GROMACS .gro file of C-alpha atoms in nm:
model
  470
    1MET     CA    1   3.226  -2.530  -3.291
    2GLY     CA    2   3.349  -2.413  -3.032
    3GLU     CA    3   3.142  -2.577  -2.764
    4VAL     CA    4   2.976  -2.417  -2.540
    5LYS     CA    5   3.080  -2.338  -2.221
    6ALA     CA    6   2.904  -2.381  -1.934
    7PRO     CA    7   2.721  -2.115  -1.715
    8ARG     CA    8   2.903  -2.040  -1.373
    9LYS     CA    9   2.851  -2.014  -1.026
   10PRO     CA   10   2.779  -1.686  -0.912
   11SER     CA   11   3.061  -1.571  -0.637
   12PHE     CA   12   2.848  -1.420  -0.280
   13THR     CA   13   3.129  -1.145  -0.349
   14LEU     CA   14   2.950  -1.131  -0.700
   15ALA     CA   15   2.576  -1.193  -0.670
   16LEU     CA   16   2.537  -0.875  -0.347
   17VAL     CA   17   2.666  -0.652  -0.641
   18PRO     CA   18   2.321  -0.562  -0.812
   19LEU     CA   19   2.215  -0.522  -0.488
   20ILE     CA   20   2.433  -0.261  -0.425
   21VAL     CA   21   2.364  -0.103  -0.720
   22MET     CA   22   2.041  -0.070  -0.703
   23GLY     CA   23   2.077   0.058  -0.336
   24LEU     CA   24   2.248   0.359  -0.501
   25LEU     CA   25   2.071   0.393  -0.824
   26LEU     CA   26   1.731   0.424  -0.577
   27GLY     CA   27   1.901   0.581  -0.342
   28VAL     CA   28   2.091   0.921  -0.503
   29GLY     CA   29   1.829   0.859  -0.844
   30TYR     CA   30   1.590   0.849  -0.668
   31GLY     CA   31   1.664   0.978  -0.341
   32ILE     CA   32   1.840   1.305  -0.409
   33TYR     CA   33   1.755   1.418  -0.813
   34ARG     CA   34   1.319   1.202  -0.753
   35ILE     CA   35   1.414   1.006  -1.132
   36ARG     CA   36   1.103   0.787  -1.154
   37PRO     CA   37   1.186   0.431  -0.968
   38GLN     CA   38   1.055   0.216  -1.271
   39VAL     CA   39   1.337   0.399  -1.488
   40LEU     CA   40   1.630   0.347  -1.243
   41LEU     CA   41   1.557  -0.051  -1.208
   42VAL     CA   42   1.560  -0.100  -1.536
   43ALA     CA   43   1.872   0.008  -1.526
   44ALA     CA   44   1.937  -0.156  -1.195
   45ALA     CA   45   1.883  -0.430  -1.460
   46PHE     CA   46   2.057  -0.431  -1.714
   47ILE     CA   47   2.329  -0.343  -1.531
   48THR     CA   48   2.215  -0.757  -1.358
   49GLY     CA   49   2.224  -0.826  -1.694
   50CYS     CA   50   2.542  -0.740  -1.768
   51LEU     CA   51   2.703  -0.900  -1.533
   52ALA     CA   52   2.441  -1.234  -1.634
   53VAL     CA   53   2.657  -1.263  -1.924
   54LEU     CA   54   3.023  -1.265  -1.739
   55LEU     CA   55   2.882  -1.550  -1.556
   56ARG     CA   56   2.768  -1.738  -1.923
   57PHE     CA   57   2.388  -1.713  -1.930
   58SER     CA   58   2.226  -1.597  -2.281
   59TRP     CA   59   1.961  -1.321  -2.367
   60LYS     CA   60   1.746  -1.631  -2.318
   61ASP     CA   61   1.774  -1.724  -1.978
   62MET     CA   62   1.761  -1.393  -1.878
   63GLU     CA   63   1.409  -1.356  -2.056
   64LYS     CA   64   1.314  -1.697  -1.938
   65GLY     CA   65   1.394  -1.482  -1.566
   66ILE     CA   66   1.122  -1.277  -1.667
   67VAL     CA   67   0.882  -1.386  -1.845
   68ASP     CA   68   0.855  -1.621  -1.505
   69SER     CA   69   0.945  -1.380  -1.282
   70ILE     CA   70   0.622  -1.151  -1.470
   71ALA     CA   71   0.365  -1.448  -1.518
   72LYS     CA   72   0.386  -1.590  -1.058
   73ALA     CA   73   0.280  -1.165  -1.048
   74MET     CA   74   0.039  -1.191  -1.318
   75PRO     CA   75  -0.382  -1.260  -1.081
   76ALA     CA   76  -0.187  -1.038  -0.817
   77ILE     CA   77  -0.177  -0.776  -1.161
   78LEU     CA   78  -0.492  -0.837  -1.300
   79ILE     CA   79  -0.696  -0.765  -0.895
   80MET     CA   80  -0.442  -0.439  -0.928
   81LEU     CA   81  -0.560  -0.305  -1.271
   82SER     CA   82  -0.956  -0.419  -1.175
   83VAL     CA   83  -0.844  -0.188  -0.831
   84GLY     CA   84  -0.909   0.077  -1.075
   85VAL     CA   85  -1.219  -0.006  -1.258
   86LEU     CA   86  -1.322  -0.036  -0.904
   87ILE     CA   87  -1.229   0.338  -0.728
   88GLY     CA   88  -1.315   0.502  -1.080
   89SER     CA   89  -1.695   0.344  -1.057
   90TRP     CA   90  -1.698   0.388  -0.690
   91ILE     CA   91  -1.640   0.711  -0.760
   92VAL     CA   92  -1.943   0.809  -1.072
   93CYS     CA   93  -2.178   0.638  -0.930
   94GLY     CA   94  -2.152   0.809  -0.587
   95THR     CA   95  -2.070   0.519  -0.355
   96ILE     CA   96  -1.676   0.676  -0.222
   97PRO     CA   97  -1.858   1.049  -0.194
   98MET     CA   98  -2.138   0.907   0.004
   99ILE     CA   99  -1.957   0.733   0.286
  100VAL     CA  100  -1.715   0.991   0.303
  101TYR     CA  101  -1.979   1.291   0.367
  102TYR     CA  102  -2.128   0.985   0.651
  103GLY     CA  103  -1.886   0.964   0.756
  104LEU     CA  104  -1.766   1.287   0.792
  105LYS     CA  105  -2.112   1.419   0.924
  106LEU     CA  106  -2.143   1.127   1.207
  107ILE     CA  107  -1.881   1.171   1.413
  108SER     CA  108  -1.895   1.323   1.688
  109PRO     CA  109  -1.623   1.652   1.706
  110GLN     CA  110  -1.622   1.665   2.025
  111TYR     CA  111  -1.225   1.503   2.077
  112PHE     CA  112  -0.983   1.710   1.878
  113LEU     CA  113  -0.706   1.398   1.835
  114PHE     CA  114  -0.903   1.099   1.840
  115THR     CA  115  -1.240   1.256   1.570
  116ALA     CA  116  -0.946   1.362   1.355
  117CYS     CA  117  -0.768   1.013   1.327
  118LEU     CA  118  -1.044   0.818   1.263
  119ALA     CA  119  -1.211   1.096   0.976
  120CYS     CA  120  -0.962   1.066   0.835
  121SER     CA  121  -0.936   0.600   0.844
  122VAL     CA  122  -1.263   0.650   0.702
  123VAL     CA  123  -1.173   0.835   0.442
  124SER     CA  124  -0.892   0.702   0.332
  125LEU     CA  125  -1.066   0.369   0.360
  126ALA     CA  126  -1.295   0.426   0.153
  127THR     CA  127  -1.062   0.633  -0.141
  128GLY     CA  128  -0.768   0.473  -0.064
  129THR     CA  129  -0.542   0.763  -0.085
  130SER     CA  130  -0.359   0.893   0.225
  131TRP     CA  131  -0.235   1.168   0.041
  132GLY     CA  132  -0.526   1.252  -0.127
  133THR     CA  133  -0.730   1.215   0.220
  134ILE     CA  134  -0.369   1.423   0.382
  135GLY     CA  135  -0.412   1.674   0.117
  136THR     CA  136  -0.735   1.706   0.167
  137ILE     CA  137  -0.987   1.664   0.505
  138GLY     CA  138  -0.673   1.642   0.694
  139VAL     CA  139  -0.577   2.034   0.583
  140ALA     CA  140  -0.864   2.087   0.733
  141PHE     CA  141  -0.854   1.935   1.026
  142ILE     CA  142  -0.473   2.130   1.071
  143GLY     CA  143  -0.662   2.467   1.015
  144ILE     CA  144  -0.945   2.356   1.308
  145ALA     CA  145  -0.666   2.287   1.555
  146LEU     CA  146  -0.483   2.662   1.486
  147GLY     CA  147  -0.836   2.781   1.532
  148LEU     CA  148  -0.854   2.535   1.852
  149GLY     CA  149  -0.500   2.663   1.987
  150VAL     CA  150  -0.350   2.247   1.902
  151PRO     CA  151  -0.071   2.197   1.910
  152LEU     CA  152  -0.009   2.055   1.539
  153GLY     CA  153   0.192   1.810   1.572
  154PRO     CA  154  -0.023   1.623   1.726
  155ALA     CA  155  -0.236   1.716   1.549
  156ALA     CA  156  -0.094   1.603   1.196
  157GLY     CA  157   0.060   1.340   1.396
  158ALA     CA  158  -0.355   1.233   1.412
  159VAL     CA  159  -0.426   1.306   1.087
  160VAL     CA  160  -0.108   1.116   0.931
  161ALA     CA  161  -0.172   0.765   1.192
  162GLY     CA  162  -0.538   0.750   1.060
  163ALA     CA  163  -0.438   0.792   0.694
  164TYR     CA  164  -0.248   0.570   0.663
  165PHE     CA  165  -0.400   0.272   0.904
  166GLY     CA  166  -0.774   0.341   0.620
  167ASP     CA  167  -0.491   0.314   0.352
  168LYS     CA  168  -0.334  -0.047   0.408
  169MET     CA  169  -0.562  -0.180   0.464
  170SER     CA  170  -0.813   0.009   0.220
  171PRO     CA  171  -0.849  -0.296  -0.080
  172LEU     CA  172  -0.911   0.020  -0.319
  173SER     CA  173  -0.519   0.092  -0.187
  174ASP     CA  174  -0.211   0.065  -0.393
  175ILE     CA  175  -0.001  -0.049  -0.045
  176PRO     CA  176  -0.193  -0.403  -0.002
  177ASN     CA  177  -0.235  -0.493  -0.405
  178LEU     CA  178   0.110  -0.392  -0.460
  179ALA     CA  179   0.231  -0.583  -0.168
  180VAL     CA  180  -0.003  -0.929  -0.271
  181VAL     CA  181   0.241  -0.878  -0.540
  182VAL     CA  182   0.578  -0.905  -0.437
  183ALA     CA  183   0.497  -1.180  -0.154
  184GLY     CA  184   0.254  -1.334  -0.372
  185SER     CA  185  -0.072  -1.374  -0.097
  186ASN     CA  186  -0.376  -1.211  -0.181
  187LEU     CA  187  -0.569  -0.910  -0.099
  188PHE     CA  188  -0.843  -1.051   0.085
  189ASP     CA  189  -0.606  -1.226   0.373
  190HIS     CA  190  -0.355  -0.964   0.376
  191ILE     CA  191  -0.646  -0.755   0.437
  192LYS     CA  192  -0.750  -0.977   0.723
  193HIS     CA  193  -0.463  -1.136   0.861
  194GLN     CA  194  -0.265  -0.736   0.855
  195VAL     CA  195  -0.563  -0.691   1.191
  196TRP     CA  196  -0.386  -0.873   1.447
  197SER     CA  197  -0.095  -0.637   1.401
  198ALA     CA  198  -0.269  -0.285   1.260
  199GLY     CA  199  -0.593  -0.333   1.446
  200PRO     CA  200  -0.375  -0.341   1.817
  201ALA     CA  201  -0.115   0.003   1.659
  202TYR     CA  202  -0.480   0.178   1.574
  203LEU     CA  203  -0.613   0.100   1.887
  204LEU     CA  204  -0.285   0.238   2.094
  205GLY     CA  205  -0.287   0.510   1.876
  206LEU     CA  206  -0.737   0.643   1.946
  207LEU     CA  207  -0.672   0.580   2.300
  208VAL     CA  208  -0.359   0.743   2.250
  209TYR     CA  209  -0.549   1.063   2.120
  210PHE     CA  210  -0.839   1.022   2.326
  211LEU     CA  211  -0.664   1.067   2.664
  212ALA     CA  212  -0.434   1.396   2.535
  213GLY     CA  213  -0.800   1.475   2.417
  214PHE     CA  214  -0.922   1.617   2.738
  215GLY     CA  215  -0.649   1.915   2.700
  216TYR     CA  216  -0.783   2.000   2.380
  217ARG     CA  217  -1.161   1.971   2.459
  218SER     CA  218  -1.410   2.244   2.299
  219HIS     CA  219  -1.803   2.198   2.260
  220THR     CA  220  -1.809   2.331   1.919
  221ILE     CA  221  -1.611   2.306   1.675
  222SER     CA  222  -1.698   2.413   1.311
  223SER     CA  223  -1.467   2.450   1.067
  224GLU     CA  224  -1.563   2.649   0.729
  225ALA     CA  225  -1.287   2.408   0.496
  226MET     CA  226  -1.512   2.079   0.622
  227THR     CA  227  -1.921   2.269   0.615
  228THR     CA  228  -1.731   2.325   0.205
  229ILE     CA  229  -1.682   1.994   0.135
  230LEU     CA  230  -1.938   1.858   0.321
  231GLN     CA  231  -2.189   2.129   0.125
  232THR     CA  232  -2.020   2.065  -0.219
  233LEU     CA  233  -2.007   1.670  -0.150
  234GLU     CA  234  -2.384   1.690  -0.200
  235ALA     CA  235  -2.466   1.943  -0.386
  236ASN     CA  236  -2.245   1.687  -0.681
  237PHE     CA  237  -2.419   1.298  -0.606
  238HIS     CA  238  -2.744   1.213  -0.494
  239PHE     CA  239  -2.722   0.930  -0.166
  240ASN     CA  240  -2.876   0.645  -0.121
  241ILE     CA  241  -2.914   0.349  -0.038
  242LEU     CA  242  -2.882   0.154  -0.294
  243LEU     CA  243  -2.534   0.311  -0.361
  244LEU     CA  244  -2.428   0.053  -0.113
  245LEU     CA  245  -2.490  -0.248  -0.300
  246PRO     CA  246  -2.151  -0.240  -0.482
  247MET     CA  247  -1.977  -0.238  -0.216
  248ILE     CA  248  -2.161  -0.570  -0.050
  249ILE     CA  249  -2.162  -0.736  -0.341
  250VAL     CA  250  -1.710  -0.743  -0.307
  251PHE     CA  251  -1.754  -0.825   0.030
  252ALA     CA  252  -1.929  -1.053   0.046
  253PHE     CA  253  -1.727  -1.251  -0.298
  254ALA     CA  254  -1.474  -1.231  -0.022
  255ILE     CA  255  -1.748  -1.378   0.272
  256ALA     CA  256  -1.717  -1.679   0.023
  257LYS     CA  257  -1.378  -1.688  -0.089
  258LYS     CA  258  -1.558  -1.665  -0.473
  259PRO     CA  259  -1.208  -1.595  -0.710
  260THR     CA  260  -1.128  -1.190  -0.644
  261ILE     CA  261  -1.126  -1.058  -1.005
  262PRO     CA  262  -1.534  -1.154  -1.099
  263GLY     CA  263  -1.668  -0.996  -0.794
  264MET     CA  264  -1.509  -0.665  -0.842
  265LEU     CA  265  -1.617  -0.641  -1.232
  266LEU     CA  266  -1.987  -0.743  -1.097
  267SER     CA  267  -1.953  -0.439  -0.869
  268SER     CA  268  -1.850  -0.173  -1.116
  269PHE     CA  269  -2.089  -0.292  -1.372
  270VAL     CA  270  -2.335  -0.294  -1.128
  271ALA     CA  271  -2.205   0.082  -0.974
  272GLY     CA  272  -2.269   0.230  -1.344
  273GLY     CA  273  -2.535   0.032  -1.357
  274LEU     CA  274  -2.582   0.313  -1.005
  275ALA     CA  275  -2.434   0.548  -1.212
  276ILE     CA  276  -2.662   0.619  -1.485
  277ILE     CA  277  -2.978   0.585  -1.253
  278PHE     CA  278  -2.930   0.860  -0.929
  279GLN     CA  279  -2.658   1.032  -1.115
  280HIS     CA  280  -2.796   1.118  -1.458
  281ALA     CA  281  -2.398   1.002  -1.539
  282SER     CA  282  -2.422   0.905  -1.961
  283VAL     CA  283  -2.272   0.548  -2.044
  284SER     CA  284  -1.962   0.791  -2.209
  285ASP     CA  285  -1.911   0.891  -1.816
  286VAL     CA  286  -1.937   0.599  -1.713
  287ALA     CA  287  -1.681   0.480  -1.900
  288THR     CA  288  -1.422   0.724  -1.927
  289ALA     CA  289  -1.416   0.733  -1.511
  290ILE     CA  290  -1.301   0.222  -1.588
  291ASN     CA  291  -1.037   0.428  -1.765
  292SER     CA  292  -0.836   0.728  -1.693
  293GLY     CA  293  -1.027   0.811  -1.351
  294TYR     CA  294  -1.319   1.011  -1.198
  295PRO     CA  295  -1.202   1.389  -1.424
  296ALA     CA  296  -1.413   1.569  -1.056
  297HIS     CA  297  -1.505   1.920  -1.162
  298THR     CA  298  -1.692   2.057  -0.817
  299GLY     CA  299  -1.545   2.432  -0.830
  300VAL     CA  300  -1.405   2.295  -0.450
  301GLU     CA  301  -1.032   2.206  -0.539
  302ALA     CA  302  -1.050   1.962  -0.203
  303VAL     CA  303  -1.339   1.819  -0.325
  304ASP     CA  304  -1.135   1.744  -0.645
  305ARG     CA  305  -0.863   1.678  -0.489
  306LEU     CA  306  -1.029   1.425  -0.357
  307LEU     CA  307  -1.230   1.258  -0.607
  308SER     CA  308  -1.013   1.231  -0.927
  309ARG     CA  309  -0.902   0.942  -0.924
  310GLY     CA  310  -0.964   0.562  -1.026
  311GLY     CA  311  -0.904   0.385  -1.328
  312MET     CA  312  -0.772   0.167  -1.520
  313MET     CA  313  -0.471   0.427  -1.623
  314SER     CA  314  -0.392   0.515  -1.278
  315MET     CA  315  -0.249   0.218  -1.204
  316MET     CA  316   0.009   0.195  -1.416
  317GLU     CA  317   0.299   0.350  -1.339
  318THR     CA  318   0.269   0.085  -0.966
  319GLN     CA  319   0.246  -0.144  -1.209
  320LEU     CA  320   0.610  -0.029  -1.396
  321VAL     CA  321   0.795  -0.030  -1.101
  322ALA     CA  322   0.651  -0.425  -1.029
  323PHE     CA  323   0.734  -0.544  -1.406
  324THR     CA  324   1.107  -0.347  -1.365
  325ALA     CA  325   1.121  -0.463  -1.040
  326PHE     CA  326   1.072  -0.827  -1.099
  327SER     CA  327   1.256  -0.778  -1.447
  328PHE     CA  328   1.521  -0.704  -1.184
  329GLY     CA  329   1.381  -1.013  -0.983
  330GLY     CA  330   1.402  -1.260  -1.301
  331ILE     CA  331   1.777  -1.215  -1.382
  332MET     CA  332   1.886  -1.288  -1.050
  333GLN     CA  333   1.613  -1.629  -0.963
  334ARG     CA  334   1.782  -1.692  -1.356
  335THR     CA  335   2.103  -1.668  -1.302
  336GLY     CA  336   2.124  -1.810  -0.945
  337MET     CA  337   2.277  -1.463  -0.781
  338LEU     CA  338   1.952  -1.385  -0.584
  339SER     CA  339   1.979  -1.803  -0.464
  340VAL     CA  340   2.357  -1.741  -0.287
  341ILE     CA  341   2.222  -1.402  -0.179
  342LEU     CA  342   1.958  -1.633   0.026
  343ASP     CA  343   2.194  -1.862   0.141
  344ARG     CA  344   2.401  -1.627   0.355
  345VAL     CA  345   2.013  -1.508   0.473
  346MET     CA  346   1.933  -1.784   0.556
  347ARG     CA  347   2.213  -1.862   0.804
  348PHE     CA  348   2.099  -1.559   1.004
  349ALA     CA  349   1.724  -1.640   0.971
  350THR     CA  350   1.686  -2.050   1.104
  351GLN     CA  351   1.429  -1.950   1.337
  352VAL     CA  352   1.102  -1.743   1.239
  353TRP     CA  353   1.128  -1.527   1.493
  354SER     CA  354   1.452  -1.414   1.291
  355LEU     CA  355   1.295  -1.429   0.966
  356VAL     CA  356   1.088  -1.194   1.063
  357LEU     CA  357   1.311  -0.966   1.280
  358THR     CA  358   1.505  -0.933   0.860
  359THR     CA  359   1.200  -0.861   0.685
  360ILE     CA  360   1.131  -0.609   0.907
  361GLY     CA  361   1.455  -0.490   0.904
  362THR     CA  362   1.515  -0.485   0.475
  363ALA     CA  363   1.216  -0.332   0.494
  364VAL     CA  364   1.329   0.007   0.725
  365ILE     CA  365   1.630  -0.015   0.540
  366SER     CA  366   1.454   0.008   0.235
  367ALA     CA  367   1.201   0.257   0.283
  368MET     CA  368   1.577   0.450   0.447
  369VAL     CA  369   1.777   0.410   0.158
  370THR     CA  370   1.480   0.518  -0.137
  371GLY     CA  371   1.219   0.703   0.010
  372SER     CA  372   0.954   0.498  -0.145
  373SER     CA  373   0.672   0.332  -0.024
  374TYR     CA  374   0.635   0.073  -0.372
  375LEU     CA  375   1.032   0.037  -0.278
  376SER     CA  376   1.046  -0.091   0.041
  377MET     CA  377   0.774  -0.384   0.009
  378ILE     CA  378   0.970  -0.418  -0.302
  379ILE     CA  379   1.313  -0.562  -0.247
  380PRO     CA  380   1.228  -0.744   0.066
  381GLY     CA  381   0.907  -0.905  -0.137
  382GLU     CA  382   1.137  -0.990  -0.373
  383LEU     CA  383   1.429  -1.140  -0.138
  384LEU     CA  384   1.308  -1.352   0.077
  385SER     CA  385   0.912  -1.483  -0.103
  386PRO     CA  386   1.158  -1.758  -0.082
  387ILE     CA  387   1.215  -1.796   0.198
  388TYR     CA  388   0.926  -1.856   0.381
  389LYS     CA  389   0.787  -2.035   0.132
  390LYS     CA  390   1.072  -2.248   0.257
  391LYS     CA  391   1.029  -2.200   0.611
  392ASP     CA  392   0.619  -2.321   0.502
  393LEU     CA  393   0.502  -1.997   0.665
  394ALA     CA  394   0.224  -1.833   0.467
  395ALA     CA  395   0.265  -1.513   0.216
  396LYS     CA  396   0.021  -1.297   0.367
  397ASN     CA  397   0.283  -1.278   0.666
  398LEU     CA  398   0.512  -1.124   0.426
  399SER     CA  399   0.240  -0.906   0.267
  400ARG     CA  400   0.180  -0.774   0.640
  401ILE     CA  401   0.549  -0.773   0.732
  402ILE     CA  402   0.658  -0.546   0.407
  403SER     CA  403   0.324  -0.352   0.432
  404GLU     CA  404   0.368  -0.298   0.793
  405SER     CA  405   0.765  -0.232   0.839
  406GLY     CA  406   0.805  -0.037   0.508
  407GLY     CA  407   0.506   0.079   0.337
  408ILE     CA  408   0.362   0.319   0.540
  409ILE     CA  409   0.720   0.343   0.793
  410VAL     CA  410   0.805   0.579   0.502
  411PRO     CA  411   0.501   0.888   0.597
  412LEU     CA  412   0.817   0.930   0.869
  413ILE     CA  413   1.166   0.943   0.705
  414PRO     CA  414   1.192   1.311   0.680
  415TRP     CA  415   1.384   1.267   0.261
  416SER     CA  416   1.099   0.978   0.176
  417MET     CA  417   0.862   1.164  -0.050
  418ALA     CA  418   0.570   1.132   0.167
  419GLY     CA  419   0.767   1.337   0.416
  420VAL     CA  420   0.805   1.604   0.206
  421TYR     CA  421   0.446   1.611   0.130
  422ILE     CA  422   0.335   1.593   0.431
  423THR     CA  423   0.520   1.859   0.576
  424GLY     CA  424   0.483   2.060   0.225
  425THR     CA  425   0.086   2.017   0.296
  426LEU     CA  426   0.052   2.066   0.634
  427GLY     CA  427   0.314   2.240   0.722
  428VAL     CA  428   0.423   2.092   1.029
  429PRO     CA  429   0.756   1.910   1.027
  430THR     CA  430   0.831   1.562   1.022
  431PHE     CA  431   0.970   1.451   1.356
  432SER     CA  432   0.746   1.732   1.564
  433TYR     CA  433   0.409   1.460   1.408
  434LEU     CA  434   0.625   1.123   1.433
  435PRO     CA  435   0.561   1.057   1.769
  436TRP     CA  436   0.208   1.093   1.667
  437ALA     CA  437   0.160   0.865   1.421
  438ILE     CA  438   0.152   0.581   1.685
  439MET     CA  439  -0.047   0.310   1.432
  440ASN     CA  440   0.306   0.373   1.171
  441TYR     CA  441   0.538   0.262   1.429
  442ALA     CA  442   0.332   0.091   1.663
  443SER     CA  443   0.307  -0.204   1.429
  444VAL     CA  444   0.622  -0.285   1.325
  445VAL     CA  445   0.702  -0.408   1.738
  446ILE     CA  446   0.359  -0.561   1.724
  447LEU     CA  447   0.503  -0.744   1.422
  448ALA     CA  448   0.876  -0.844   1.620
  449ILE     CA  449   0.652  -0.978   1.902
  450PHE     CA  450   0.459  -1.147   1.705
  451GLY     CA  451   0.817  -1.278   1.583
  452PHE     CA  452   0.931  -1.351   1.878
  453THR     CA  453   0.656  -1.525   2.001
  454GLY     CA  454   0.449  -1.745   1.679
  455LEU     CA  455   0.176  -1.542   1.744
  456THR     CA  456  -0.076  -1.474   1.445
  457MET     CA  457   0.215  -1.632   1.211
  458ALA     CA  458   0.035  -1.901   0.969
  459ARG     CA  459   0.150  -2.153   0.780
  460ARG     CA  460   0.129  -2.230   0.426
  461THR     CA  461  -0.226  -2.439   0.356
  462ARG     CA  462  -0.178  -2.436  -0.053
  463GLU     CA  463   0.108  -2.395  -0.237
  464ASP     CA  464  -0.119  -2.173  -0.466
  465GLU     CA  465  -0.166  -1.895  -0.253
  466THR     CA  466  -0.302  -1.619  -0.505
  467GLN     CA  467  -0.669  -1.757  -0.437
  468VAL     CA  468  -0.836  -1.548  -0.073
  469GLY     CA  469  -0.880  -1.884   0.128
  470SER     CA  470  -0.515  -1.872   0.178
   0.00000   0.00000   0.00000
């Protein structure tokens, strides 16, 4: 038998080929033809595998790289699955509908832009969906703006900023959940760490809306659409203060730094019991909401669109994207192609500020090329997480940056899925609302400042950063 030759070290040019191929596949396949990203990532992984064969790597080598890559992300992926359970149970028991209902009723309508942003933040935070918020409450606010003569650009900008602020700060949303998976951090530390950058950006936006709103102020703001939403929620759910208990349980576990998944499952179990008691749901209704999501049948399309979500199945596509991305990344790591690229990146990212700028730039470029919130976080996260570890920087720094430089920048890109959706739903061109979606881009500026000054750039405190308190 002939001697088995050892694998060769890839050149920098060869190592770049998979990234170029992936960029082309996602830019053309997803950006133009709207092919699902997981299919394109499988294609990218296959081509990378072919290059690995040329480097004399066996399938067993590549398979081990894929398995190791997915294994590292598995704790966060399990949390993502638990979030699906949580959303379904919170909706069927009435927790989320009650928060939406009182959030809309309690917020003062005196200042339109300020109110629109704040209301969309509350609804998005409670439901974990920016698109759902924009397509329901956002549409209602655009109707109000038309009636009052408020320019639609500022109105849509306030809606988008509020919806995406709630989305990225909600433990129920896919954006923070995916960010922590690819960065190797944990959900609740990530959300708390985001407050330092998202908080000032959001408050800056509210201040601008408050001041600008003086020109649009009206003593009475009413909307038939908003009234219909409130009446429908009240007619279909029985509200009680005890419905806040599932939320209290999750927050209590987070504050006490207890394991995340047991807290979520306990909260979901309690929510299921409350659904039976207060909403007169059957055990089968609760099980359906947990598995495939809550099937809202209120007769009002806006409310059904907002509440028909959740369940474990709702997380499947996000997890497929994660699995296929980690398969691509696993082959890149195992064959040494990723380390060759990282060595070059490290030559520039020698300081914290240059690493932060590199991360921001990679996330923004990924967002512009792919037009996908998911991929704009996965690409820089997979590429740069080893460097953050080498620099002894906490993974929550990386998850924060890719979430705010990638995930929430996407709706400001006209050709992205989010940009197309928002323009089609609200009837406002992207470049009209972009200047007024202040939170979305102010966060990036603040992150760059933090990178230059070192402020809020946390150091690693433990090896396993998927545990709360890292």
